Amino acid sequence: MLVLKTRKDMLISAAIVLAFILLIVISVITYTRTSQFLLSSRWVDHTYTVLSQINLLLSELKDAETSQRGFLLTNDEKFLEPYNRAVASLPSAIQRLKFLTKDNFDQQDDIALFEELANRKLLFLQQAINMQRRHAFKSDEDVLKTLQGGQNTMDELRAHIQNMSLREELLLSQRTDMEKKHAVSTRRWILFGNLGAIFLILVSYFLLSQQISQRIIAQRRAEKTALQLEITNKELESFSYSVSHDLRSPLRAIDGYSRMFEEDYADKVDDEGKRMLSVVRDNSKKMRMLIDDLLDFARTGRKEMARDEINMNQLVDEVWLELLSAEQPHPTLQFYKHHLYPVWGDQVLLKQLLSNLLSNAVKYSSTQEQPKVEITSQQKDGEVIYQIHDNGVGFDMRYYKKLFGVFQRLHSAEEFSGTGVGLAIVQRIILRHKGRVWAQSELGVGSTFSFSLPVKGV
Amino acid sequence: MPNSQLVHILLAEDSETDAEMTMRALRKINLKNEIVWVKNGQAALDYLFYEGEFVDRPKRVPRLVLLDLKMPKVDGIEVLQKIKTTASTKQIPVVMLTSSAEEQDIVRSYELGVNSYLVKPVEFDRFVEEVSKVGCYWAILNKIPSTLG
């Protein structure tokens, strides 16, 4: 179940990451394609600009030729005006063309040829004009020859320009074709990429919602378990209630009627009869103590827990005083209390814990000549460790496993009184505080009971 | 302590042994004459309100009512509630005499106006001592309005 869940988790993460990557790829592609498109449309513009510039130059040269012819016919300098304009503007116009085509070597070669032809054409025009001015033409045939030379150059120029135009147009159509192809593939990318991303997101959404519903089911199950636990707790409560009521009543009768029997028939019963009666009463007393301790044990499990900061110095003093007033302590009993760190917990439960441990220490050291009980504390790794040492009879570490069990005793009732519930209660209180409890002992030397509690409430 | 007082006490207790021990404890302080023992809550109510088998009994209000908590049919809490909410009986001192030391029972009893709440000790000597103390206080030392008992 757990493995399955993590696999599904990984699937969801993978789908989301993939969708993310896909969207990034689409973004990058559309961005570069759009920039490419912009660039090539700039190139198209550029091609048109170059072509129109070339055509402009050609028409200027034509104008210059026409004006030269007019001059040759009329000898009127006025006709030379367009010619002069062309001569003046041609170098800068060619310069502009060179600048426009500076990135394209093919075009630059073309322009160089164009410039050469244009200059040659202008030279022919110039020669004819000069001859006319010097009246060097001897016949119409001379004029015709000169014009013929210019005409040939002009034809070459035209042919050249047509070549250039053709090439540019080819280039243009190639670029447009490529653009069309790019546009198609871009469209495909946008369409399928987005569809893929949407699919992946839908898949992860589906998986997520499946998981959420699974979690809701698990939560409901947990709630149901909690409810059942609560019911069980209630049943336990009523159980301990009836134990306290129903078991005590017959016990009271056993003790009471033995006592009444003693009172009413004292003169009719011999000593052996009286001894037997006292055994009955002793045992009913033992049973009463067992029931009381068992009830205490049950109560520590079901009682609501408070979380307060507990002044352990004060609490230990309180418990110690109550202990001394409740039982007759050994006349030379010594008690050393070192500084104790405060801790978070339930005052009532911790008081019972201290009471059980300290009364044990007093009880099991009471047979020593100089009984000694000591309590210390230290702070370590986010918890406080308290230790209660005594120099009592100790216990055999071989039976350590039984130490904290319910109704488990490592000493006979003849040696030391008790029901064997005290340390079980201690352990339960510590567990409810999410702490630890352990012990160390050497027979005849003493015992140390340690428990740790979290510094801050959990 | 006055000798052989005639004090009218109602004891509602379903356990015969507890009842016998209670009566024995009360006898020790010479409260022996008029202890009426009923075995359940319904009988206690019948007695107090002259109903059922007690329809013909002479009109006398007990000076003290001792109630066990857990009884068949009608329990001690219900009897207590009826006594304390009825004008003719609400002045009678009522003492709970029970095995239950449950907080909820104690709180509920005081809410209903109980006069004393005693947890029966299991040890017989302490039982006798405590029951006789309570009996002595409520049945002899305590002053009640002259319209009662």
Tab-separated table of N, CA and C in Angstrom, chain B residues 38-122:
chain	number	residue	atom	x	y	z
B	38	VAL	N	-35.274	-0.319	53.339
B	38	VAL	CA	-35.900	-0.721	52.079
B	38	VAL	C	-34.788	-1.117	51.102
B	39	LYS	N	-35.163	-2.005	50.144
B	39	LYS	CA	-34.111	-2.600	49.309
B	39	LYS	C	-33.926	-1.951	47.955
B	40	ASN	N	-34.758	-0.984	47.640
B	40	ASN	CA	-34.526	-0.282	46.363
B	40	ASN	C	-35.114	1.126	46.398
B	41	GLY	N	-34.827	1.884	45.353
B	41	GLY	CA	-35.230	3.283	45.297
B	41	GLY	C	-36.732	3.464	45.253
B	42	GLN	N	-37.391	2.542	44.525
B	42	GLN	CA	-38.850	2.669	44.412
B	42	GLN	C	-39.506	2.521	45.785
B	43	ALA	N	-39.014	1.542	46.557
B	43	ALA	CA	-39.567	1.321	47.895
B	43	ALA	C	-39.313	2.535	48.785
B	44	ALA	N	-38.129	3.172	48.607
B	44	ALA	CA	-37.821	4.362	49.396
B	44	ALA	C	-38.808	5.474	49.087
B	45	LEU	N	-39.123	5.644	47.794
B	45	LEU	CA	-40.077	6.682	47.409
B	45	LEU	C	-41.476	6.355	47.926
B	46	ASP	N	-41.869	5.068	47.817
B	46	ASP	CA	-43.176	4.633	48.329
B	46	ASP	C	-43.288	4.949	49.808
B	47	TYR	N	-42.186	4.676	50.524
B	47	TYR	CA	-42.205	4.913	51.963
B	47	TYR	C	-42.370	6.404	52.258
B	48	LEU	N	-41.581	7.223	51.584
B	48	LEU	CA	-41.601	8.660	51.854
B	48	LEU	C	-42.927	9.303	51.466
B	49	PHE	N	-43.579	8.766	50.407
B	49	PHE	CA	-44.794	9.415	49.912
B	49	PHE	C	-46.051	8.577	50.169
B	50	TYR	N	-45.934	7.622	51.110
B	50	TYR	CA	-47.111	6.834	51.535
B	50	TYR	C	-47.804	6.181	50.352
B	51	GLU	N	-47.034	5.489	49.570
B	51	GLU	CA	-47.612	4.817	48.414
B	51	GLU	C	-47.282	3.327	48.470
B	52	GLY	N	-47.876	2.563	47.541
B	52	GLY	CA	-47.589	1.135	47.447
B	52	GLY	C	-47.829	0.420	48.764
B	53	GLU	N	-46.849	-0.368	49.166
B	53	GLU	CA	-47.044	-1.159	50.392
B	53	GLU	C	-47.066	-0.274	51.643
B	54	PHE	N	-46.630	0.994	51.485
B	54	PHE	CA	-46.604	1.880	52.661
B	54	PHE	C	-47.782	2.843	52.686
B	55	VAL	N	-48.850	2.512	51.919
B	55	VAL	CA	-49.971	3.456	51.792
B	55	VAL	C	-50.656	3.708	53.133
B	56	ASP	N	-50.595	2.718	54.011
B	56	ASP	CA	-51.327	2.867	55.269
B	56	ASP	C	-50.438	3.198	56.464
B	57	ARG	N	-49.167	3.454	56.222
B	57	ARG	CA	-48.284	3.668	57.371
B	57	ARG	C	-48.602	5.007	58.025
B	58	PRO	N	-48.327	5.101	59.336
B	58	PRO	CA	-48.615	6.348	60.054
B	58	PRO	C	-47.806	7.505	59.465
B	59	LYS	N	-48.437	8.700	59.464
B	59	LYS	CA	-47.789	9.863	58.867
B	59	LYS	C	-46.648	10.323	59.758
B	60	ARG	N	-45.406	9.952	59.308
B	60	ARG	CA	-44.224	10.425	60.035
B	60	ARG	C	-43.080	10.615	59.050
B	61	VAL	N	-42.413	11.739	59.214
B	61	VAL	CA	-41.304	12.027	58.297
B	61	VAL	C	-40.013	11.561	58.949
B	62	PRO	N	-39.159	10.781	58.224
B	62	PRO	CA	-37.894	10.366	58.843
B	62	PRO	C	-36.977	11.551	59.129
B	63	ARG	N	-36.159	11.365	60.141
B	63	ARG	CA	-35.259	12.436	60.519
B	63	ARG	C	-33.972	12.418	59.667
B	64	LEU	N	-33.710	11.268	59.058
B	64	LEU	CA	-32.512	11.132	58.215
B	64	LEU	C	-32.772	10.055	57.160
B	65	VAL	N	-32.312	10.329	55.911
B	65	VAL	CA	-32.399	9.309	54.869
B	65	VAL	C	-30.985	8.942	54.446
B	66	LEU	N	-30.672	7.620	54.541
B	66	LEU	CA	-29.376	7.126	54.063
B	66	LEU	C	-29.610	6.420	52.732
B	67	LEU	N	-28.927	6.886	51.669
B	67	LEU	CA	-29.196	6.351	50.331
B	67	LEU	C	-27.956	5.692	49.735
B	68	ASP	N	-28.155	4.477	49.245
B	68	ASP	CA	-27.115	3.874	48.415
B	68	ASP	C	-27.284	4.467	47.018
B	69	LEU	N	-26.200	4.475	46.241
B	69	LEU	CA	-26.279	5.105	44.923
B	69	LEU	C	-26.826	4.138	43.881
B	70	LYS	N	-26.230	2.958	43.852
B	70	LYS	CA	-26.599	1.988	42.823
B	70	LYS	C	-27.605	1.004	43.398
B	71	MET	N	-28.851	1.175	42.952
B	71	MET	CA	-29.908	0.272	43.440
B	71	MET	C	-30.757	-0.143	42.247
B	72	PRO	N	-31.402	-1.317	42.336
B	72	PRO	CA	-32.279	-1.717	41.235
B	72	PRO	C	-33.510	-0.805	41.137
B	73	LYS	N	-34.133	-0.817	39.965
B	73	LYS	CA	-35.352	-0.048	39.652
B	73	LYS	C	-35.090	1.461	39.650
B	74	VAL	N	-35.096	2.063	40.836
B	74	VAL	CA	-34.858	3.501	40.910
B	74	VAL	C	-33.565	3.691	41.706
B	75	ASP	N	-32.590	4.417	41.128
B	75	ASP	CA	-31.315	4.522	41.843
B	75	ASP	C	-31.297	5.693	42.827
B	76	GLY	N	-30.244	5.774	43.591
B	76	GLY	CA	-30.150	6.753	44.664
B	76	GLY	C	-30.257	8.187	44.185
B	77	ILE	N	-29.659	8.449	43.016
B	77	ILE	CA	-29.693	9.813	42.474
B	77	ILE	C	-31.133	10.241	42.209
B	78	GLU	N	-31.944	9.315	41.653
B	78	GLU	CA	-33.338	9.648	41.351
B	78	GLU	C	-34.140	9.894	42.627
B	79	VAL	N	-33.886	9.059	43.642
B	79	VAL	CA	-34.585	9.243	44.921
B	79	VAL	C	-34.215	10.600	45.518
B	80	LEU	N	-32.903	10.908	45.462
B	80	LEU	CA	-32.425	12.178	45.987
B	80	LEU	C	-33.107	13.345	45.286
B	81	GLN	N	-33.195	13.240	43.939
B	81	GLN	CA	-33.807	14.309	43.168
B	81	GLN	C	-35.263	14.524	43.571
B	82	LYS	N	-35.984	13.395	43.748
B	82	LYS	CA	-37.406	13.479	44.112
B	82	LYS	C	-37.568	14.117	45.500
B	83	ILE	N	-36.716	13.689	46.428
B	83	ILE	CA	-36.817	14.221	47.793
B	83	ILE	C	-36.564	15.729	47.795
B	84	LYS	N	-35.492	16.146	47.078
B	84	LYS	CA	-35.076	17.541	47.148
B	84	LYS	C	-35.932	18.471	46.301
B	85	THR	N	-36.790	17.905	45.434
B	85	THR	CA	-37.647	18.774	44.623
B	85	THR	C	-39.107	18.726	45.099
B	86	THR	N	-39.358	18.006	46.178
B	86	THR	CA	-40.725	17.958	46.711
B	86	THR	C	-40.773	18.776	48.007
B	87	ALA	N	-41.728	19.673	48.063
B	87	ALA	CA	-41.782	20.623	49.178
B	87	ALA	C	-41.829	19.915	50.531
B	88	SER	N	-42.636	18.827	50.628
B	88	SER	CA	-42.851	18.194	51.925
B	88	SER	C	-41.628	17.407	52.401
B	89	THR	N	-40.682	17.121	51.498
B	89	THR	CA	-39.551	16.272	51.908
B	89	THR	C	-38.192	16.946	51.779
B	90	LYS	N	-38.187	18.135	51.154
B	90	LYS	CA	-36.861	18.655	50.793
B	90	LYS	C	-36.031	19.095	51.990
B	91	GLN	N	-36.647	19.200	53.140
B	91	GLN	CA	-35.858	19.592	54.306
B	91	GLN	C	-35.238	18.406	55.039
B	92	ILE	N	-35.625	17.183	54.645
B	92	ILE	CA	-35.057	15.999	55.302
B	92	ILE	C	-33.583	15.872	54.920
B	93	PRO	N	-32.681	15.720	55.906
B	93	PRO	CA	-31.275	15.516	55.565
B	93	PRO	C	-31.097	14.185	54.826
B	94	VAL	N	-30.354	14.248	53.708
B	94	VAL	CA	-30.088	13.035	52.945
B	94	VAL	C	-28.569	12.826	52.892
B	95	VAL	N	-28.143	11.611	53.230
B	95	VAL	CA	-26.719	11.278	53.174
B	95	VAL	C	-26.537	10.126	52.195
B	96	MET	N	-25.653	10.333	51.208
B	96	MET	CA	-25.333	9.247	50.298
B	96	MET	C	-24.333	8.333	51.000
B	97	LEU	N	-24.626	7.036	50.939
B	97	LEU	CA	-23.759	6.057	51.583
B	97	LEU	C	-23.448	5.027	50.492
B	98	THR	N	-22.280	5.204	49.876
B	98	THR	CA	-22.088	4.455	48.617
B	98	THR	C	-20.661	3.945	48.443
B	99	SER	N	-20.474	3.042	47.511
B	99	SER	CA	-19.140	2.537	47.195
B	99	SER	C	-18.449	3.412	46.150
B	100	SER	N	-19.237	4.270	45.495
B	100	SER	CA	-18.672	5.001	44.359
B	100	SER	C	-17.979	6.286	44.780
B	101	ALA	N	-16.708	6.375	44.430
B	101	ALA	CA	-15.984	7.621	44.653
B	101	ALA	C	-15.804	8.346	43.327
B	102	GLU	N	-16.658	8.025	42.328
B	102	GLU	CA	-16.546	8.657	41.022
B	102	GLU	C	-16.932	10.121	41.120
B	103	GLU	N	-16.090	10.936	40.531
B	103	GLU	CA	-16.287	12.385	40.592
B	103	GLU	C	-17.676	12.783	40.092
B	104	GLN	N	-18.090	12.165	38.991
B	104	GLN	CA	-19.377	12.560	38.404
B	104	GLN	C	-20.545	12.314	39.364
B	105	ASP	N	-20.481	11.217	40.140
B	105	ASP	CA	-21.551	10.914	41.100
B	105	ASP	C	-21.570	11.940	42.226
B	106	ILE	N	-20.380	12.309	42.697
B	106	ILE	CA	-20.285	13.269	43.798
B	106	ILE	C	-20.817	14.622	43.350
B	107	VAL	N	-20.378	15.049	42.168
B	107	VAL	CA	-20.801	16.357	41.652
B	107	VAL	C	-22.316	16.393	41.475
B	108	ARG	N	-22.851	15.333	40.851
B	108	ARG	CA	-24.301	15.271	40.591
B	108	ARG	C	-25.084	15.317	41.911
B	109	SER	N	-24.604	14.593	42.896
B	109	SER	CA	-25.310	14.554	44.181
B	109	SER	C	-25.354	15.936	44.831
B	110	TYR	N	-24.223	16.636	44.789
B	110	TYR	CA	-24.216	17.979	45.391
B	110	TYR	C	-25.072	18.950	44.614
B	111	GLU	N	-25.097	18.771	43.278
B	111	GLU	CA	-25.968	19.628	42.458
B	111	GLU	C	-27.421	19.450	42.876
B	112	LEU	N	-27.771	18.240	43.250
B	112	LEU	CA	-29.163	17.961	43.627
B	112	LEU	C	-29.433	18.304	45.086
B	113	GLY	N	-28.423	18.718	45.817
B	113	GLY	CA	-28.637	19.193	47.179
B	113	GLY	C	-28.450	18.152	48.266
B	114	VAL	N	-27.540	17.198	48.058
B	114	VAL	CA	-27.296	16.199	49.086
B	114	VAL	C	-26.656	16.867	50.310
B	115	ASN	N	-26.899	16.340	51.495
B	115	ASN	CA	-26.353	16.965	52.696
B	115	ASN	C	-24.962	16.427	53.051
B	116	SER	N	-24.714	15.164	52.665
B	116	SER	CA	-23.403	14.583	52.923
B	116	SER	C	-23.169	13.466	51.921
B	117	TYR	N	-21.901	13.235	51.626
B	117	TYR	CA	-21.578	12.152	50.679
B	117	TYR	C	-20.495	11.307	51.319
B	118	LEU	N	-20.809	10.051	51.587
B	118	LEU	CA	-19.858	9.196	52.304
B	118	LEU	C	-19.522	7.971	51.447
B	119	VAL	N	-18.207	7.744	51.258
B	119	VAL	CA	-17.780	6.534	50.540
B	119	VAL	C	-17.541	5.445	51.574
B	120	LYS	N	-18.266	4.344	51.409
B	120	LYS	CA	-18.163	3.262	52.394
B	120	LYS	C	-16.765	2.653	52.367
B	121	PRO	N	-16.048	2.665	53.484
B	121	PRO	CA	-14.744	2.016	53.497
B	121	PRO	C	-14.923	0.501	53.441
B	122	VAL	N	-13.954	-0.164	52.812
B	122	VAL	CA	-14.028	-1.623	52.722
B	122	VAL	C	-13.674	-2.252	54.084
